[in-house]
Amino acid sequence: MRRTLSFTLNHTRRQLEVDDDRRLLWVLRGDLGLTGTKFGCGQAQCGACTVLVDGRAVRSCQTPVRTIQDRDVMTIEALGNGGLHPLQRAFVEHQAFQCGFCTSGMLMTAYALLAANRTPDRKQIVDRLERNLCRCGAHTRIVAAIESLRGSDGGQP
């Protein structure tokens, strides 16, 4: 069934005509041209498609678009709007990526973690990132990048 969907995307109110069962990932990438969110496994297992919905990290590849009615969606494109976000800067400084495919999902997951807990310990960081896969093996550097922001505002709004 097609419907008019209203939601906030990256701090801007949006309205679209979409099929109820379409996945959020494909609306973001195909309809809205926001290609920073990646398609990885399509099974909500790898984390490449992670976005925030009302501040919570969700897997957009398995999120029916109807579930975001009147909600707030944030993608990687909003994170560094106007320059590198402190979290992105930390990833660069710690060489926390190689191919970069997982990076947007890692960043969005880390952003949600730091928004909820500005001083996560190493175990909390590792636990939160457990289901975000990096095939290049940069997990140690990713954790170090997030640890470097502990106690700071991490660029949170």
PDB file of N, CA and C in Angstrom, residues 113-114 117-128 143 146-147 150-151:
ATOM      1  N   LEU A 113      25.917   5.503  20.910  1.00  0.00           N
ATOM      2  CA  LEU A 113      26.502   5.095  22.185  1.00  0.00           C
ATOM      3  C   LEU A 113      26.932   6.315  22.990  1.00  0.00           C
ATOM      4  N   LEU A 114      27.686   7.227  22.362  1.00  0.00           N
ATOM      5  CA  LEU A 114      28.192   8.405  23.067  1.00  0.00           C
ATOM      6  C   LEU A 114      27.078   9.373  23.454  1.00  0.00           C
ATOM      7  N   ASN A 117      25.811   7.606  26.586  1.00  0.00           N
ATOM      8  CA  ASN A 117      26.795   7.417  27.646  1.00  0.00           C
ATOM      9  C   ASN A 117      28.095   8.094  27.211  1.00  0.00           C
ATOM     10  N   ARG A 118      28.386   9.239  27.768  1.00  0.00           N
ATOM     11  CA  ARG A 118      29.580   9.990  27.353  1.00  0.00           C
ATOM     12  C   ARG A 118      30.884   9.394  27.870  1.00  0.00           C
ATOM     13  N   THR A 119      30.796   8.449  28.787  1.00  0.00           N
ATOM     14  CA  THR A 119      32.007   7.837  29.341  1.00  0.00           C
ATOM     15  C   THR A 119      31.930   6.307  29.305  1.00  0.00           C
ATOM     16  N   PRO A 120      31.669   5.727  28.132  1.00  0.00           N
ATOM     17  CA  PRO A 120      31.606   4.263  28.092  1.00  0.00           C
ATOM     18  C   PRO A 120      32.987   3.659  28.335  1.00  0.00           C
ATOM     19  N   ASP A 121      33.010   2.538  29.033  1.00  0.00           N
ATOM     20  CA  ASP A 121      34.297   1.849  29.194  1.00  0.00           C
ATOM     21  C   ASP A 121      34.535   0.982  27.950  1.00  0.00           C
ATOM     22  N   ARG A 122      35.712   0.421  27.871  1.00  0.00           N
ATOM     23  CA  ARG A 122      36.100  -0.370  26.699  1.00  0.00           C
ATOM     24  C   ARG A 122      35.105  -1.507  26.437  1.00  0.00           C
ATOM     25  N   LYS A 123      34.683  -2.195  27.489  1.00  0.00           N
ATOM     26  CA  LYS A 123      33.746  -3.305  27.320  1.00  0.00           C
ATOM     27  C   LYS A 123      32.418  -2.817  26.741  1.00  0.00           C
ATOM     28  N   GLN A 124      31.929  -1.689  27.207  1.00  0.00           N
ATOM     29  CA  GLN A 124      30.669  -1.150  26.671  1.00  0.00           C
ATOM     30  C   GLN A 124      30.809  -0.793  25.196  1.00  0.00           C
ATOM     31  N   ILE A 125      31.948  -0.245  24.812  1.00  0.00           N
ATOM     32  CA  ILE A 125      32.186   0.092  23.402  1.00  0.00           C
ATOM     33  C   ILE A 125      32.227  -1.183  22.567  1.00  0.00           C
ATOM     34  N   VAL A 126      33.003  -2.152  23.015  1.00  0.00           N
ATOM     35  CA  VAL A 126      33.126  -3.423  22.285  1.00  0.00           C
ATOM     36  C   VAL A 126      31.763  -4.107  22.183  1.00  0.00           C
ATOM     37  N   ASP A 127      31.023  -4.131  23.288  1.00  0.00           N
ATOM     38  CA  ASP A 127      29.696  -4.764  23.278  1.00  0.00           C
ATOM     39  C   ASP A 127      28.765  -4.077  22.292  1.00  0.00           C
ATOM     40  N   ARG A 128      28.782  -2.752  22.257  1.00  0.00           N
ATOM     41  CA  ARG A 128      27.882  -2.021  21.354  1.00  0.00           C
ATOM     42  C   ARG A 128      28.239  -2.261  19.894  1.00  0.00           C
ATOM     43  N   VAL A 143      37.730   0.992  18.170  1.00  0.00           N
ATOM     44  CA  VAL A 143      37.505   1.104  19.616  1.00  0.00           C
ATOM     45  C   VAL A 143      38.388   2.211  20.192  1.00  0.00           C
ATOM     46  N   ILE A 146      36.948   5.660  19.470  1.00  0.00           N
ATOM     47  CA  ILE A 146      35.795   5.979  20.322  1.00  0.00           C
ATOM     48  C   ILE A 146      36.268   6.255  21.748  1.00  0.00           C
ATOM     49  N   GLU A 147      37.218   5.461  22.223  1.00  0.00           N
ATOM     50  CA  GLU A 147      37.763   5.687  23.566  1.00  0.00           C
ATOM     51  C   GLU A 147      38.377   7.077  23.696  1.00  0.00           C
ATOM     52  N   ARG A 150      35.968   9.637  25.065  1.00  0.00           N
ATOM     53  CA  ARG A 150      35.326   9.454  26.380  1.00  0.00           C
ATOM     54  C   ARG A 150      35.487  10.703  27.228  1.00  0.00           C
ATOM     55  N   GLY A 151      34.402  11.089  27.862  1.00  0.00           N
ATOM     56  CA  GLY A 151      34.440  12.229  28.753  1.00  0.00           C
ATOM     57  C   GLY A 151      34.267  13.558  28.057  1.00  0.00           C
TER      58      GLY A 151
END
